[in-house]
Coordinates of C-alpha atoms in Angstrom, one line a residue:
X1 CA 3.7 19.6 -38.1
X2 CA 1.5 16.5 -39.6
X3 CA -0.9 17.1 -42.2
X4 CA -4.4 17.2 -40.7
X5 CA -5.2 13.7 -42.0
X6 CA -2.1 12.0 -41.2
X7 CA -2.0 13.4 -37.9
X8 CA -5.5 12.1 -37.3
X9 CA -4.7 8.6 -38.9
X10 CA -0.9 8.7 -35.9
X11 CA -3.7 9.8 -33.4
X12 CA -5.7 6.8 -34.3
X13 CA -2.7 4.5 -33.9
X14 CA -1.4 5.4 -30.9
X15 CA -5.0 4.6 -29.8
X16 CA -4.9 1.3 -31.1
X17 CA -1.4 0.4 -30.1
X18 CA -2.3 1.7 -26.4
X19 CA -5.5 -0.6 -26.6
X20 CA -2.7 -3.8 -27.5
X21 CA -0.6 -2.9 -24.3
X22 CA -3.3 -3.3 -21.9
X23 CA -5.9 -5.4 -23.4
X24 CA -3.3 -8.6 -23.8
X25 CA -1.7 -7.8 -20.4
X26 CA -4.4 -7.3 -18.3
X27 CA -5.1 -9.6 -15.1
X28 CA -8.8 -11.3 -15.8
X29 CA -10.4 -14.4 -13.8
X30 CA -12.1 -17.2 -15.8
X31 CA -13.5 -20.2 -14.6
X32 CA -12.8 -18.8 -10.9
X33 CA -8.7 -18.4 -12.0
X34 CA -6.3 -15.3 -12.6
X35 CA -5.7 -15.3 -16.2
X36 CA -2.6 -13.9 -18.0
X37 CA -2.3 -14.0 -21.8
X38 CA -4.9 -17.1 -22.0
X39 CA -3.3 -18.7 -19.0
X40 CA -3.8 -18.9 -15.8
X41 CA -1.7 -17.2 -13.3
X42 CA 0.1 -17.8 -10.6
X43 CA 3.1 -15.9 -8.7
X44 CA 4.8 -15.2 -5.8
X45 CA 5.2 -11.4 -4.6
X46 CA 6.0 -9.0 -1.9
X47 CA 4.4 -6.0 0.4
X48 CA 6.2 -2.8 -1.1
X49 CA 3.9 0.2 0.7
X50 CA 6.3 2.3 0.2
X51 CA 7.4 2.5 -3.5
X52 CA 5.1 5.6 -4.6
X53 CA 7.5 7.8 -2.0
X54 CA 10.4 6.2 -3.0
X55 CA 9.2 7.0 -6.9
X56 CA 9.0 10.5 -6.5
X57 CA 11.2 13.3 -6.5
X58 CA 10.4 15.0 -3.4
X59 CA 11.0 14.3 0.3
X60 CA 11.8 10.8 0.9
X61 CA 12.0 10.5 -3.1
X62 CA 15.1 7.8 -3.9
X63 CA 14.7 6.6 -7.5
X64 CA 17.9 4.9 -7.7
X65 CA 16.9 3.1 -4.5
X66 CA 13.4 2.2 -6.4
X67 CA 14.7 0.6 -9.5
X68 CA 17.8 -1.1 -7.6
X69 CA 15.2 -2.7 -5.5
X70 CA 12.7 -3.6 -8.4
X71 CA 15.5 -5.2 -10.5
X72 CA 16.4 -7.2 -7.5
X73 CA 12.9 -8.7 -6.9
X74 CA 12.6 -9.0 -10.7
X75 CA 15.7 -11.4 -10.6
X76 CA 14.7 -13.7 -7.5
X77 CA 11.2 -14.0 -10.0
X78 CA 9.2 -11.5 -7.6
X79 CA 6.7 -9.9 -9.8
X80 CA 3.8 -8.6 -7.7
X81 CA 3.7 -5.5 -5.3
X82 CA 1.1 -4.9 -3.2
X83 CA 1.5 -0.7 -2.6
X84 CA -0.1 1.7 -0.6
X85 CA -1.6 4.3 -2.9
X86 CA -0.6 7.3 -0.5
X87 CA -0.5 8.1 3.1
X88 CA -3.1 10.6 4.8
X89 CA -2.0 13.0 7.5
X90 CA -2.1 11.5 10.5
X91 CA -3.4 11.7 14.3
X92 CA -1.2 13.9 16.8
X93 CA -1.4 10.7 19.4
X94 CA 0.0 8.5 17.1
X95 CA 3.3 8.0 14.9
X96 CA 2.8 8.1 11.3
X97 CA 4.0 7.8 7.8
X98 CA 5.2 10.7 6.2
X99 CA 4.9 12.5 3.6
X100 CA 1.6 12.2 2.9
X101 CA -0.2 12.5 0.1
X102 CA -3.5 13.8 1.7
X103 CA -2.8 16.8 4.2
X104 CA -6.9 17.3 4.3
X105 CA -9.4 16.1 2.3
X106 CA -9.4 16.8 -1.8
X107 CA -5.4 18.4 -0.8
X108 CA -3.4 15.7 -2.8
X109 CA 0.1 15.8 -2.8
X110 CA 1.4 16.5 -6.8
X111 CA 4.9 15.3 -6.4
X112 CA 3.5 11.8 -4.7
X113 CA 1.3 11.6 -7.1
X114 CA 4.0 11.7 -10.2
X115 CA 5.9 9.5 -8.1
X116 CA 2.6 6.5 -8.2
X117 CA 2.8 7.7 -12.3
X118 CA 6.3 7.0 -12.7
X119 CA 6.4 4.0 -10.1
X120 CA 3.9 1.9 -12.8
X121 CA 5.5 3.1 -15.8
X122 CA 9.1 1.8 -13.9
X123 CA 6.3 -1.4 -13.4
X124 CA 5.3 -1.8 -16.3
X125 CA 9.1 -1.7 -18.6
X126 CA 9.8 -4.6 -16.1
X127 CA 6.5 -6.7 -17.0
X128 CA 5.8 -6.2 -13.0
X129 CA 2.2 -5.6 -11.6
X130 CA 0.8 -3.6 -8.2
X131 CA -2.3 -4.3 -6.2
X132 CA -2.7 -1.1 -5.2
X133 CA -4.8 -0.2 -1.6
X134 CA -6.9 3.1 -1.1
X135 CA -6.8 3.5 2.6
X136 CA -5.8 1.8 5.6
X137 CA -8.0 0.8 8.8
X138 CA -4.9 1.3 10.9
X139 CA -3.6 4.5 12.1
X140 CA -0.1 4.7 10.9
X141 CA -0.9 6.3 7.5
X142 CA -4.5 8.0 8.5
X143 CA -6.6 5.9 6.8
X144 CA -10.3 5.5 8.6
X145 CA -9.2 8.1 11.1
X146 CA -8.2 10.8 8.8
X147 CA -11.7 11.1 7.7
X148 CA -12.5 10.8 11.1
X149 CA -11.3 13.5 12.6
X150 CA -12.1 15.4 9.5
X151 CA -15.0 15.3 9.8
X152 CA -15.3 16.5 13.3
X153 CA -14.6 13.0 15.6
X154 CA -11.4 14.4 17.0
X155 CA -8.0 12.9 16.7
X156 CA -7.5 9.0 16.7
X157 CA -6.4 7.3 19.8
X158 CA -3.0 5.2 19.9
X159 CA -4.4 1.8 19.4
X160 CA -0.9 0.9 21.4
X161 CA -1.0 -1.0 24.5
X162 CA -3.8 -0.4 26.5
X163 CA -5.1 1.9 23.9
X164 CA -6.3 -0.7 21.6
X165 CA -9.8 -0.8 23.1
X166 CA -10.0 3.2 22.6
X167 CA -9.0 2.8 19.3
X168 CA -11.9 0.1 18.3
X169 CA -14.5 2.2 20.3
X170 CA -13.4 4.9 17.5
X171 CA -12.3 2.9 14.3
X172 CA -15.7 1.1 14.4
X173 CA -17.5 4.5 13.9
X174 CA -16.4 4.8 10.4
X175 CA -19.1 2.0 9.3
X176 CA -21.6 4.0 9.4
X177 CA -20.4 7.6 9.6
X178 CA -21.8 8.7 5.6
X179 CA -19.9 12.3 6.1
X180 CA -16.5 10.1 6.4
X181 CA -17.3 7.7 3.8
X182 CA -18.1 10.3 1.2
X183 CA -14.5 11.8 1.7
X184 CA -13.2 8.5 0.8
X185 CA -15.0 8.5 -2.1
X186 CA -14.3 11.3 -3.3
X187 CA -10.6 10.2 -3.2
X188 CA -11.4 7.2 -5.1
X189 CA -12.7 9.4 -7.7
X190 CA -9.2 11.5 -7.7
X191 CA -6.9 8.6 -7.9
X192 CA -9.1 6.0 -10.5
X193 CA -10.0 9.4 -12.7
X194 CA -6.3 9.9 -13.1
X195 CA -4.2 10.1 -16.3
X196 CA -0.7 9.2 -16.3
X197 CA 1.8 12.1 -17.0
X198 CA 4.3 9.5 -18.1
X199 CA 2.5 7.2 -19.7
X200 CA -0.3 9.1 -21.0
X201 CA -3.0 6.7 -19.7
X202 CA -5.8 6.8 -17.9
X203 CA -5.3 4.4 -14.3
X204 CA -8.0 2.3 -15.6
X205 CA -5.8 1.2 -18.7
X206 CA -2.6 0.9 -17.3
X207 CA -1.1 -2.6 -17.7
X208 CA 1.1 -2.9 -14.4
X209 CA -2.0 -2.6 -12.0
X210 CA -3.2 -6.0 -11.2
X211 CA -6.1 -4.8 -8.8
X212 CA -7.0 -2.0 -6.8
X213 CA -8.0 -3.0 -3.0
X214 CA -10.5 -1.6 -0.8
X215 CA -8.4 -0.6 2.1
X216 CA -6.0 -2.6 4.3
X217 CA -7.2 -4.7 6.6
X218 CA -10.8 -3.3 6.5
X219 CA -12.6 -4.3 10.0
X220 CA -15.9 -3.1 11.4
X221 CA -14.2 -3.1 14.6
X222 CA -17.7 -4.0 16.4
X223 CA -20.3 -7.2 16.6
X224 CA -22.9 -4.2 16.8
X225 CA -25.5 -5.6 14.0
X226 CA -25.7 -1.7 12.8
X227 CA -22.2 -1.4 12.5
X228 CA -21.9 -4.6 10.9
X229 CA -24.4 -3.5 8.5
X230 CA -22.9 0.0 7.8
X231 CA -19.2 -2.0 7.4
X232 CA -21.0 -4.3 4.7
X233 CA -23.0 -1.1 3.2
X234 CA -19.8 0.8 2.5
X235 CA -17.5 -2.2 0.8
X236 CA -20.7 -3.2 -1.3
X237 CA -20.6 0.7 -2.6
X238 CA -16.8 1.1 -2.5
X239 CA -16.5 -1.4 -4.7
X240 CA -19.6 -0.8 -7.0
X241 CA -18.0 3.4 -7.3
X242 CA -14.6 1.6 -8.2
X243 CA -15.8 -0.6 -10.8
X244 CA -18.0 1.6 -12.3
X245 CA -14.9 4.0 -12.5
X246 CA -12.4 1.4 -13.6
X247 CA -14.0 -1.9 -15.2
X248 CA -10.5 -3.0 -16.3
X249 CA -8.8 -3.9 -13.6
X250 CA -9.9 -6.3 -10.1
X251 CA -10.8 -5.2 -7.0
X252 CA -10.1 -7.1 -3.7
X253 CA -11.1 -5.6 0.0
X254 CA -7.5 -6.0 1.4
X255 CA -9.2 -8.2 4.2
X256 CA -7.1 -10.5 6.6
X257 CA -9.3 -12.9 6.1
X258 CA -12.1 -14.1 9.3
X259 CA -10.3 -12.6 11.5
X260 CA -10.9 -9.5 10.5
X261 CA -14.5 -9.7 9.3
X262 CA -15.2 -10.4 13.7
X263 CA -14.0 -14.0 13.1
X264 CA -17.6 -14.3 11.9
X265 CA -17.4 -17.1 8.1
X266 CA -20.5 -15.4 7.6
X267 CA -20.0 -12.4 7.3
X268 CA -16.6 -12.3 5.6
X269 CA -18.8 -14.5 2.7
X270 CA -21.1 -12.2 2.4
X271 CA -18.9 -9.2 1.8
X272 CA -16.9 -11.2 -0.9
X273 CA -19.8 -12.7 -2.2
X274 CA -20.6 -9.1 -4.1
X275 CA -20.0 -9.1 -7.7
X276 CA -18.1 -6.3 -7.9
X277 CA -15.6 -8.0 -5.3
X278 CA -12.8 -10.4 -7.5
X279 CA -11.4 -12.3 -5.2
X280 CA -10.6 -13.2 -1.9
X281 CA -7.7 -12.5 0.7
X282 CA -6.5 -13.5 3.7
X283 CA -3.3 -12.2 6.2
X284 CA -1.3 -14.9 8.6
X285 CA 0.4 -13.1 11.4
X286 CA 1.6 -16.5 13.6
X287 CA 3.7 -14.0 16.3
X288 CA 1.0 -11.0 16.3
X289 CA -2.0 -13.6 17.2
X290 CA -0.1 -15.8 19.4
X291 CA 0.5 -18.8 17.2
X292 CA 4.4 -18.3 18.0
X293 CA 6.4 -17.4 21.2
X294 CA 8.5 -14.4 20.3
X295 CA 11.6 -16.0 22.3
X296 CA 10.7 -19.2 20.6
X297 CA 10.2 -18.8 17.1
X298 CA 11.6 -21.8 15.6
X299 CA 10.6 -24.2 18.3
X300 CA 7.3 -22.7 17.5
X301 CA 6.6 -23.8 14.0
X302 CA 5.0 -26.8 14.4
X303 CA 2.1 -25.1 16.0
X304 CA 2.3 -22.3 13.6
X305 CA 2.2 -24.6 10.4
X306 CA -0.9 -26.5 11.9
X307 CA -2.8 -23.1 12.7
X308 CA -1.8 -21.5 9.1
X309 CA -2.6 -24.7 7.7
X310 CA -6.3 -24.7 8.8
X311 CA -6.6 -20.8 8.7
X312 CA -6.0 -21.3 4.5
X313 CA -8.1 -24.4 4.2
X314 CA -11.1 -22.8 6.0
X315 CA -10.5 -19.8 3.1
X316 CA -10.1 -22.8 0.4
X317 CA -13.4 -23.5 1.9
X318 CA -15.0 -20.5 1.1
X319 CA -12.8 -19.6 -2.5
X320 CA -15.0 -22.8 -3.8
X321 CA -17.7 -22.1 -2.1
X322 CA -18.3 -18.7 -4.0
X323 CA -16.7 -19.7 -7.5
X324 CA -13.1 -17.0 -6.7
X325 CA -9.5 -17.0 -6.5
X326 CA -7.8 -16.0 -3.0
X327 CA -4.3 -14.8 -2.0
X328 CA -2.6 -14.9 1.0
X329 CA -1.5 -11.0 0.6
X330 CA 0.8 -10.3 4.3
X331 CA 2.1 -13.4 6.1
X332 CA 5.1 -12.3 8.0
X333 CA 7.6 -13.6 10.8
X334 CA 10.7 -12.1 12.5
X335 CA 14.2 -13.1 12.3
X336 CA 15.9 -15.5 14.8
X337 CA 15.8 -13.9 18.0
X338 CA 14.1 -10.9 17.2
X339 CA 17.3 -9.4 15.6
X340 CA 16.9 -6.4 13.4
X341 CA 19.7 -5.8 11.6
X342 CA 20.9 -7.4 8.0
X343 CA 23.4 -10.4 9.0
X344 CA 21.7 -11.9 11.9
X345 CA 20.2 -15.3 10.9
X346 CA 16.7 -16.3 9.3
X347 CA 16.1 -19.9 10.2
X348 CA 12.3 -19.8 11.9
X349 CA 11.4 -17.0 8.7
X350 CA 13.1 -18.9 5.6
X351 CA 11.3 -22.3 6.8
X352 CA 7.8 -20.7 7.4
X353 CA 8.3 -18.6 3.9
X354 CA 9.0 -21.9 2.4
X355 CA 5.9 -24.0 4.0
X356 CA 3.7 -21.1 2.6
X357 CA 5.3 -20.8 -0.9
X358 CA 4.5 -24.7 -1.3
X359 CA 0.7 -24.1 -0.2
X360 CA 1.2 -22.2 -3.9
X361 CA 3.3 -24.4 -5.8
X362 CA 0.7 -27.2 -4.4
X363 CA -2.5 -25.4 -5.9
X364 CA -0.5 -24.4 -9.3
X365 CA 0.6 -28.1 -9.4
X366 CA -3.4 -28.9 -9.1
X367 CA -4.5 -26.6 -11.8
X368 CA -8.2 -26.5 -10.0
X369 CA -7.7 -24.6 -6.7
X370 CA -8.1 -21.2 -5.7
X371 CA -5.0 -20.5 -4.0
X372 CA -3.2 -18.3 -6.7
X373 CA -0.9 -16.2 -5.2
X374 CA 1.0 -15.2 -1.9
X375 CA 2.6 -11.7 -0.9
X376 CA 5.3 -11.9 1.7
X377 CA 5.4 -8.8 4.4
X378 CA 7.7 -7.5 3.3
X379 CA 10.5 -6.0 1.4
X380 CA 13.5 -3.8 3.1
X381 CA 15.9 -3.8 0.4
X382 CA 18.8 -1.7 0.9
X383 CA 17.0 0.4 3.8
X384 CA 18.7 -0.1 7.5
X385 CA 16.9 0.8 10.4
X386 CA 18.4 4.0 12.1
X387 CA 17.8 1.7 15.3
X388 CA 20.5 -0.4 14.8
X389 CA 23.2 2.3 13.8
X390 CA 22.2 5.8 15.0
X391 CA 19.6 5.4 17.7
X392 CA 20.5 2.1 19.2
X393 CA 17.8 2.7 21.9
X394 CA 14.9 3.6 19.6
X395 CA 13.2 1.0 17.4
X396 CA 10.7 3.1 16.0
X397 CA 10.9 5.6 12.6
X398 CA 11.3 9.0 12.3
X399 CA 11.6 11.5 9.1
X400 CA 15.0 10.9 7.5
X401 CA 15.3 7.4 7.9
X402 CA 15.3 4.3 5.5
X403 CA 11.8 2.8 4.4
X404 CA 11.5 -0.3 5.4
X405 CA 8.2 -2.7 5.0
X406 CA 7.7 -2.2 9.1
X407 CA 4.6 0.5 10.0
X408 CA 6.4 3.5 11.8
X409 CA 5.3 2.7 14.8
X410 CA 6.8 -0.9 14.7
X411 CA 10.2 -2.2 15.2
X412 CA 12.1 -1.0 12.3
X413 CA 13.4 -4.2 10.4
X414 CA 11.5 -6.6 12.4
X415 CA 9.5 -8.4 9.5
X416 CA 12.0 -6.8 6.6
X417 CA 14.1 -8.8 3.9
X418 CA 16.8 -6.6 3.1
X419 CA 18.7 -7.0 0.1
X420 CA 21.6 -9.5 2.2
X421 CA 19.4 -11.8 3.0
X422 CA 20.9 -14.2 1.3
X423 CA 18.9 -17.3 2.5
X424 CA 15.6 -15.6 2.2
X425 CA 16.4 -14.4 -1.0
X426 CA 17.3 -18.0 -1.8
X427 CA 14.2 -19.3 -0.3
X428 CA 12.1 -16.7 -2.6
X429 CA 14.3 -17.1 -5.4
X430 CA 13.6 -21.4 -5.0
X431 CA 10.0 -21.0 -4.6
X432 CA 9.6 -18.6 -8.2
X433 CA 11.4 -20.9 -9.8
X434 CA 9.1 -24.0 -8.9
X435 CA 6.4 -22.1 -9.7
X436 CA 7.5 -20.8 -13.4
X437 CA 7.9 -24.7 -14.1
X438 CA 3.9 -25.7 -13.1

């Protein structure tokens, strides 16, 4: 036992040596740039949803899994995750991830919740950072219909096939449903309020989170001006209740980009225009919004680099416009022929992975533009999709199998770069090391 005065002066220095790790680490913006150690900072990472399951010791838990895959991505130079904070229980019509780690609202799930604690300290002894999203506005992990339906809406729809428009009729309700809101901000206050039981830290001073995000893919899901107005209402005091809680780190709404702001420039400036909002994001599905034939996804390219092209400078546009850095956070396309599996070839992906990567190599060469970072949907490591080996006739996942980056509901392996993907990985690998050298 230490003296009472030289256990107060340890005490003090553990303070102060805390204060060192995340004060000179920290991601900041000047002069409308990420900066890193006085410099700004580029990089090149992955969509890793996932990782907090995989982290943990419970069902689904596979630490050995985790680090494997995080020394891997550290080695082809991939140093930012962008995470899913923790699934919510899902609708009965729809298939979902699992386990979650909120059953019903306030019910956190402890053993998820060490696995998030142990997957930044595993973060932060690699010099790795997370961008970390609170909700989702898609079904397949709850999200906007969790507190939905808890709060007496009923069960989400499928938004599958001719469901989709049932789905929109009921996802739009959360812009302006207050009871629903307030359940999400009440989780914001659980996660942001956290302390570390590894580390010791509070959230808001721990080193390997780059950024806490709104939601993914936030949407008002209507023109309606009300709900427009309620959709722009709740990011302006999302992000206000985040910031006050957490003034360390960023905070980005996990948008898509126009698209998803009702293909309306407008309004998708206006929402990042708030102050408390750091920068701006933007998603490029080419096969999902009919840039690219599915059977033709090579021969397709040329249309889909012209599209992507003018869907990033319109954001270019905007980054100047209101002083911010952007990143293109999900851009994804499947392997040749719609193949699954690890071996099958990656042509049509590795050449529109590379065309994006340059679109960041470009910017970092020009030292002035906003373009700072890209985050490629999305890593499969050393999963396999059950589909391929045990249930040749069903794409989908179910408890028990591998994580892969694919939603449940979606074709498992069908935007995943597993761990043998050598020319990807090559691709990626190519693209870091450009980077490093600007």
């Amino acid at each position: 036992m230490f003296p009472h005065r030289f256990r107060s002066l340890f005490l003090l220095f553990l303070m102060c040596a805390s204060f060192s790790i995340t004060a000179g680490n920290l991601i900041t913006i000047r002069n409308g740039q990420f900066q890193r150690d006085g410099r700004p900072y580029y990089y090149i990472g992955t969509n890793l949803w996932y990782a907090p399951i995989l982290a943990s010791e419970g069902q689904g838990g596979n630490l050995p899994r985790l680090r494997a895959e995080l020394d891997q991505l550290k080695s082809i130079g991939v140093e930012n995750l962008r995470i899913l904070v923790g699934a919510d229980r899902g609708s009965n019509q729809v298939r979902w991830v699992q386990p979650v780690l909120q059953s019903k609202p306030g019910q956190l799930n402890d053993t998820l919740l060490r696995g998030l604690d142990r997957l930044l300290y595993e973060l932060e002894t690699r010099e790795m950072t997370a961008v970390l999203y609170l909700t989702n506005s898609w079904d397949w992990s709850g999200g906007f219909g969790f507190y939905l339906r808890e709060v007496g809406l009923g069960d989400s729809p499928s938004a599958e096939g001719d469901g989709w428009n049932n789905y929109v009729r009921y996802a739009a309700q959360f812009a302006n449903n207050r009871a629903a809101q307030q359940l999400y901000f009440q989780f914001i206050q659980s996660i942001l309020t956290r302390r570390n039981t590894i580390t010791h830290r509070l959230y808001k001073d721990e080193p390997s989170i780059f950024a806490w995000q709104l939601c993914n893919e936030p949407r008002p899901f209507s023109d309606d001006e009300a709900t427009v107005e309620g959709f722009y209402r709740w990011t302006t005091e999302a992000a206000h209740l985040i910031k006050t809680l957490d003034p360390n780190h960023l905070i980005s709404l996990g948008s898509e980009g126009v698209i998803g702001c009702n293909i309306n420039e407008e309004l998708y400036q206006r929402v990042h225009a708030h102050p408390d909002i750091d920068y701006l994001t933007l998603h490029i599905w080419p096969i999902n919004w009919r840039w690219s034939s599915a059977d033709r996804l090579y021969q397709s390219l040329p249309n889909v680099y012209v599209r992507s092209e003018e869907y990033i400078e319109q954001h270019v546009r905007l980054a100047h416009r209101l002083g911010k850095p952007m990143v293109i956070e999900e851009f994804g396309y499947a392997r040749d022929h719609n193949f699954r599996g690890p071996g099958g070839s990656t042509k049509a992906r590795d050449s529109f992975y590379a065309f994006i990567f340059s679109k960041v190599c470009q910017a970092a060469a020009d030292g002035r533009h906003p373009l700072m970072g890209c985050n490629f949907w999305g890593w499969g490591g050393q999963g396999r999709p059950a589909s391929t080996t045990t249930r040749p006739g069903d794409q989908v996942w179910q408890m028990g199998d591998d994580y892969l980056c694919d939603p449940p509901h979606e074709p498992q392996g069908w935007y995943s770069v597993y761990d043998a993907d050598a020319s990807t990985l090559n691709t990626i690998r190519q693209a870091t090391k450009a980077l490093s050298t600007k």
